[in-house]
Amino acid sequence: MTFDLNRLRIGIVGLGYVGLPLAVEFGKHYPTVGFDIKAARIAELEQGNDSTLEVDAEEIAAAKHLSYSSDAAALADCNFYIVTVPTPISKSKRPLLTPLEGASETIGGVLKQGDIVVYESTVYPGATEEYCVPILEQESGLKLNDDFFVGYSPERINPGDRKHRLTTILKVTSGSTPDAAEFIDSVYATIITAGTHKTSSIKVAEAAKVIENTQRDVNIALINELAMIFERIDIDTEEVLEAAGTKWNFLPFRPGLVGGHCIGVDPYYLTYKAEQVGYHPQMILAGRRINDNMGQYVASQVIKNMIAEDISPKSARVLVLGLAFKENCPDVRNTKVVDIVSELSTYGSQVDVHDPWIDAAEASSEYGIDLVAEPEAGSYDAVVIAVAHDQFKALGAEGIRAFGKPSALVYDIKYVLPADAVDDRL
């Protein structure tokens, strides 16, 4: 099979945090169709607006060869498909592959002789060939490596990060045959200025993705556990970490909430596959248990501090600053701040949440939380700094304390304020 960059027509399936930046970059060079099942998403992009704030209007306008559609028929003329749909987990911490199944069915319906399908969605090692390919074959009537080819190139988008962008992050690539792998690598190389890294197999590329975030998850879990130990010893975690950080090879992880679409999710894809092949992961799952319970732990510490200050949790008003899963980002997927809100509410506290980055309708529909647009000054018994948005940093200690009563407690999860400006911190 001969592949030709000059004949390339790209179809991006899924226009979220991962898919849109890809569609825009490829749309600067090749005829590209951005497909999403959400008509409202297509409508906003056609107006040059991106609600995820990952791509600005000027960048969208620069993609002269990019069109958008929620009609799968628009993909029919494409010959190089990239799947960037979400791969979440269920309440029982199992992979939810329904979006991946739908995307594969959509592409299978338009797949032709010689086409290539590349998956970027996070999966367990083997999922592309064992789960996605059979769907493509069934829907298209074609056979892998005889009629069409597949690849895997893990996404590395970091929402809200203005420094590490799609084109400046080295891209891992792979393909179902050596020729397909070489061509897939060359396609990405046309837009990725940081370069590419071609692996020997699709499974290697899939595994690389899940361990990137599993490694971070385990390291953060270790620091979270240390923070719980140091709290009992009555020493400041940040001061300990700063002292330890004077050694050249000490890794600069910090305690905190682990949410979002990657770090708090990807390890469960790896543990799912491990259990399928007869191995019960221990360290990975131990880390997950620690990080999954940090919201409840933070809430318990806030309550403990309130009681120590003779503030009754049952009648207290608490302000939580931030709902996004990370700073300077409108993404609330898998945010663990909701665990703090829920746990504080079980003690009878009235909890208000303020986040200038988050769409109020999304907060309400996703979590049943009605955001407070402007917190009332001087009315709270406790203030919890849950997300390190620049707006909260700009308020400083005086601005944040102004939300509370004169005797209000300030608990800082994200080290936004100096140690001597808060009552306690993680």
PDB file of C-alpha atoms in Angstrom, residues 175-308:
ATOM      1  CA  GLY A 175       1.040   1.871  13.429  1.00  0.00           C
ATOM      2  CA  SER A 176      -0.326  -1.595  12.618  1.00  0.00           C
ATOM      3  CA  THR A 177       2.348  -2.226   9.954  1.00  0.00           C
ATOM      4  CA  PRO A 178       5.846  -0.759   9.520  1.00  0.00           C
ATOM      5  CA  ASP A 179       4.749   1.260   6.473  1.00  0.00           C
ATOM      6  CA  ALA A 180       1.622   2.543   8.219  1.00  0.00           C
ATOM      7  CA  ALA A 181       3.676   3.472  11.300  1.00  0.00           C
ATOM      8  CA  GLU A 182       6.148   5.393   9.149  1.00  0.00           C
ATOM      9  CA  PHE A 183       3.384   7.297   7.364  1.00  0.00           C
ATOM     10  CA  ILE A 184       1.479   8.092  10.566  1.00  0.00           C
ATOM     11  CA  ASP A 185       4.709   9.406  12.059  1.00  0.00           C
ATOM     12  CA  SER A 186       5.325  11.580   8.991  1.00  0.00           C
ATOM     13  CA  VAL A 187       1.793  13.015   9.149  1.00  0.00           C
ATOM     14  CA  TYR A 188       2.221  14.149  12.756  1.00  0.00           C
ATOM     15  CA  ALA A 189       5.728  15.418  12.007  1.00  0.00           C
ATOM     16  CA  THR A 190       4.233  18.046   9.693  1.00  0.00           C
ATOM     17  CA  ILE A 191       2.623  19.850  12.654  1.00  0.00           C
ATOM     18  CA  ILE A 192       4.638  18.800  15.734  1.00  0.00           C
ATOM     19  CA  THR A 193       7.684  21.071  15.923  1.00  0.00           C
ATOM     20  CA  ALA A 194       8.960  19.257  19.029  1.00  0.00           C
ATOM     21  CA  GLY A 195       9.423  16.059  17.015  1.00  0.00           C
ATOM     22  CA  THR A 196       8.030  12.541  17.148  1.00  0.00           C
ATOM     23  CA  HIS A 197       8.912   9.230  18.770  1.00  0.00           C
ATOM     24  CA  LYS A 198       7.860   6.157  16.775  1.00  0.00           C
ATOM     25  CA  THR A 199       7.338   3.006  18.868  1.00  0.00           C
ATOM     26  CA  SER A 200       7.635  -0.582  17.692  1.00  0.00           C
ATOM     27  CA  SER A 201       3.983  -1.443  18.325  1.00  0.00           C
ATOM     28  CA  ILE A 202       0.599   0.023  19.120  1.00  0.00           C
ATOM     29  CA  LYS A 203       0.585  -1.678  22.531  1.00  0.00           C
ATOM     30  CA  VAL A 204       3.817   0.055  23.511  1.00  0.00           C
ATOM     31  CA  ALA A 205       2.332   3.463  22.643  1.00  0.00           C
ATOM     32  CA  GLU A 206      -0.863   2.660  24.573  1.00  0.00           C
ATOM     33  CA  ALA A 207       1.126   1.539  27.611  1.00  0.00           C
ATOM     34  CA  ALA A 208       3.339   4.629  27.495  1.00  0.00           C
ATOM     35  CA  LYS A 209       0.280   6.836  27.803  1.00  0.00           C
ATOM     36  CA  VAL A 210      -1.246   5.136  30.821  1.00  0.00           C
ATOM     37  CA  ILE A 211       2.022   4.946  32.761  1.00  0.00           C
ATOM     38  CA  GLU A 212       2.780   8.652  32.220  1.00  0.00           C
ATOM     39  CA  ASN A 213      -0.179   9.576  34.391  1.00  0.00           C
ATOM     40  CA  THR A 214       0.009   6.520  36.640  1.00  0.00           C
ATOM     41  CA  GLN A 215       3.519   7.566  37.630  1.00  0.00           C
ATOM     42  CA  ARG A 216       2.317  11.058  38.549  1.00  0.00           C
ATOM     43  CA  ASP A 217      -0.658   9.635  40.423  1.00  0.00           C
ATOM     44  CA  VAL A 218       1.497   7.349  42.574  1.00  0.00           C
ATOM     45  CA  ASN A 219       3.979  10.123  43.330  1.00  0.00           C
ATOM     46  CA  ILE A 220       1.239  12.551  44.376  1.00  0.00           C
ATOM     47  CA  ALA A 221      -0.328   9.829  46.517  1.00  0.00           C
ATOM     48  CA  LEU A 222       2.989   9.411  48.333  1.00  0.00           C
ATOM     49  CA  ILE A 223       3.167  13.136  49.074  1.00  0.00           C
ATOM     50  CA  ASN A 224      -0.483  13.170  50.168  1.00  0.00           C
ATOM     51  CA  GLU A 225       0.236  10.349  52.599  1.00  0.00           C
ATOM     52  CA  LEU A 226       3.289  12.200  53.886  1.00  0.00           C
ATOM     53  CA  ALA A 227       1.134  15.299  54.419  1.00  0.00           C
ATOM     54  CA  MET A 228      -1.266  13.260  56.561  1.00  0.00           C
ATOM     55  CA  ILE A 229       1.642  11.910  58.584  1.00  0.00           C
ATOM     56  CA  PHE A 230       3.222  15.339  59.047  1.00  0.00           C
ATOM     57  CA  GLU A 231      -0.102  16.778  60.185  1.00  0.00           C
ATOM     58  CA  ARG A 232      -0.106  14.263  63.045  1.00  0.00           C
ATOM     59  CA  ILE A 233       3.514  15.121  63.879  1.00  0.00           C
ATOM     60  CA  ASP A 234       2.586  18.825  63.772  1.00  0.00           C
ATOM     61  CA  ILE A 235       5.139  19.932  61.196  1.00  0.00           C
ATOM     62  CA  ASP A 236       4.528  21.913  57.999  1.00  0.00           C
ATOM     63  CA  THR A 237       4.526  19.730  54.879  1.00  0.00           C
ATOM     64  CA  GLU A 238       5.661  22.513  52.546  1.00  0.00           C
ATOM     65  CA  GLU A 239       8.629  23.333  54.768  1.00  0.00           C
ATOM     66  CA  VAL A 240       9.634  19.676  54.826  1.00  0.00           C
ATOM     67  CA  LEU A 241       9.373  19.429  51.034  1.00  0.00           C
ATOM     68  CA  GLU A 242      11.395  22.600  50.543  1.00  0.00           C
ATOM     69  CA  ALA A 243      14.136  21.216  52.774  1.00  0.00           C
ATOM     70  CA  ALA A 244      14.133  17.838  51.031  1.00  0.00           C
ATOM     71  CA  GLY A 245      14.079  19.630  47.669  1.00  0.00           C
ATOM     72  CA  THR A 246      17.566  20.998  48.260  1.00  0.00           C
ATOM     73  CA  LYS A 247      18.842  17.561  47.192  1.00  0.00           C
ATOM     74  CA  TRP A 248      19.495  17.503  43.429  1.00  0.00           C
ATOM     75  CA  ASN A 249      17.417  14.404  42.660  1.00  0.00           C
ATOM     76  CA  PHE A 250      14.386  15.008  44.892  1.00  0.00           C
ATOM     77  CA  LEU A 251      11.210  15.185  42.796  1.00  0.00           C
ATOM     78  CA  PRO A 252       9.135  18.375  43.344  1.00  0.00           C
ATOM     79  CA  PHE A 253       5.669  16.882  43.852  1.00  0.00           C
ATOM     80  CA  ARG A 254       3.161  18.589  46.138  1.00  0.00           C
ATOM     81  CA  PRO A 255       0.076  17.321  47.998  1.00  0.00           C
ATOM     82  CA  GLY A 256      -3.373  18.048  46.634  1.00  0.00           C
ATOM     83  CA  LEU A 257      -6.546  16.887  44.956  1.00  0.00           C
ATOM     84  CA  VAL A 258      -6.128  14.615  41.936  1.00  0.00           C
ATOM     85  CA  GLY A 259      -8.969  15.063  39.467  1.00  0.00           C
ATOM     86  CA  GLY A 260      -9.380  15.760  35.784  1.00  0.00           C
ATOM     87  CA  HIS A 261      -9.650  13.521  32.763  1.00  0.00           C
ATOM     88  CA  CYS A 262      -6.184  11.922  33.006  1.00  0.00           C
ATOM     89  CA  ILE A 263      -4.309  11.390  36.270  1.00  0.00           C
ATOM     90  CA  GLY A 264      -7.335  10.317  38.302  1.00  0.00           C
ATOM     91  CA  VAL A 265      -8.668   8.085  35.505  1.00  0.00           C
ATOM     92  CA  ASP A 266      -5.852   6.538  33.474  1.00  0.00           C
ATOM     93  CA  PRO A 267      -4.491   4.256  36.247  1.00  0.00           C
ATOM     94  CA  TYR A 268      -7.811   2.389  36.296  1.00  0.00           C
ATOM     95  CA  TYR A 269      -7.371   1.500  32.620  1.00  0.00           C
ATOM     96  CA  LEU A 270      -4.015  -0.084  33.444  1.00  0.00           C
ATOM     97  CA  THR A 271      -5.276  -1.919  36.526  1.00  0.00           C
ATOM     98  CA  TYR A 272      -8.261  -3.214  34.518  1.00  0.00           C
ATOM     99  CA  LYS A 273      -5.929  -4.777  31.965  1.00  0.00           C
ATOM    100  CA  ALA A 274      -3.607  -6.085  34.671  1.00  0.00           C
ATOM    101  CA  GLU A 275      -6.472  -7.905  36.375  1.00  0.00           C
ATOM    102  CA  GLN A 276      -7.572  -9.334  33.005  1.00  0.00           C
ATOM    103  CA  VAL A 277      -4.181 -11.037  32.664  1.00  0.00           C
ATOM    104  CA  GLY A 278      -4.200 -12.322  36.242  1.00  0.00           C
ATOM    105  CA  TYR A 279      -2.190  -9.706  38.124  1.00  0.00           C
ATOM    106  CA  HIS A 280      -3.651  -7.724  41.020  1.00  0.00           C
ATOM    107  CA  PRO A 281      -1.913  -4.315  41.156  1.00  0.00           C
ATOM    108  CA  GLN A 282      -1.015  -3.166  44.637  1.00  0.00           C
ATOM    109  CA  MET A 283       0.942   0.078  44.542  1.00  0.00           C
ATOM    110  CA  ILE A 284      -1.203   1.646  41.807  1.00  0.00           C
ATOM    111  CA  LEU A 285      -4.484   0.884  43.564  1.00  0.00           C
ATOM    112  CA  ALA A 286      -3.092   1.954  46.943  1.00  0.00           C
ATOM    113  CA  GLY A 287      -2.201   5.302  45.434  1.00  0.00           C
ATOM    114  CA  ARG A 288      -5.659   5.592  43.889  1.00  0.00           C
ATOM    115  CA  ARG A 289      -7.320   4.942  47.252  1.00  0.00           C
ATOM    116  CA  ILE A 290      -5.280   7.691  48.906  1.00  0.00           C
ATOM    117  CA  ASN A 291      -5.944  10.247  46.179  1.00  0.00           C
ATOM    118  CA  ASP A 292      -9.623   9.377  45.814  1.00  0.00           C
ATOM    119  CA  ASN A 293     -10.128  10.094  49.527  1.00  0.00           C
ATOM    120  CA  MET A 294      -8.272  13.404  49.734  1.00  0.00           C
ATOM    121  CA  GLY A 295     -11.440  15.496  49.395  1.00  0.00           C
ATOM    122  CA  GLN A 296     -12.924  13.865  52.470  1.00  0.00           C
ATOM    123  CA  TYR A 297      -9.628  14.259  54.310  1.00  0.00           C
ATOM    124  CA  VAL A 298      -9.459  17.991  53.540  1.00  0.00           C
ATOM    125  CA  ALA A 299     -13.049  18.444  54.722  1.00  0.00           C
ATOM    126  CA  SER A 300     -12.289  16.618  57.969  1.00  0.00           C
ATOM    127  CA  GLN A 301      -9.312  18.886  58.583  1.00  0.00           C
ATOM    128  CA  VAL A 302     -11.426  21.978  57.991  1.00  0.00           C
ATOM    129  CA  ILE A 303     -14.035  20.688  60.446  1.00  0.00           C
ATOM    130  CA  LYS A 304     -11.311  19.855  62.987  1.00  0.00           C
ATOM    131  CA  ASN A 305      -9.926  23.397  62.747  1.00  0.00           C
ATOM    132  CA  MET A 306     -13.389  24.929  63.025  1.00  0.00           C
ATOM    133  CA  ILE A 307     -14.128  22.997  66.213  1.00  0.00           C
ATOM    134  CA  ALA A 308     -10.750  24.029  67.654  1.00  0.00           C
TER     135      ALA A 308
END
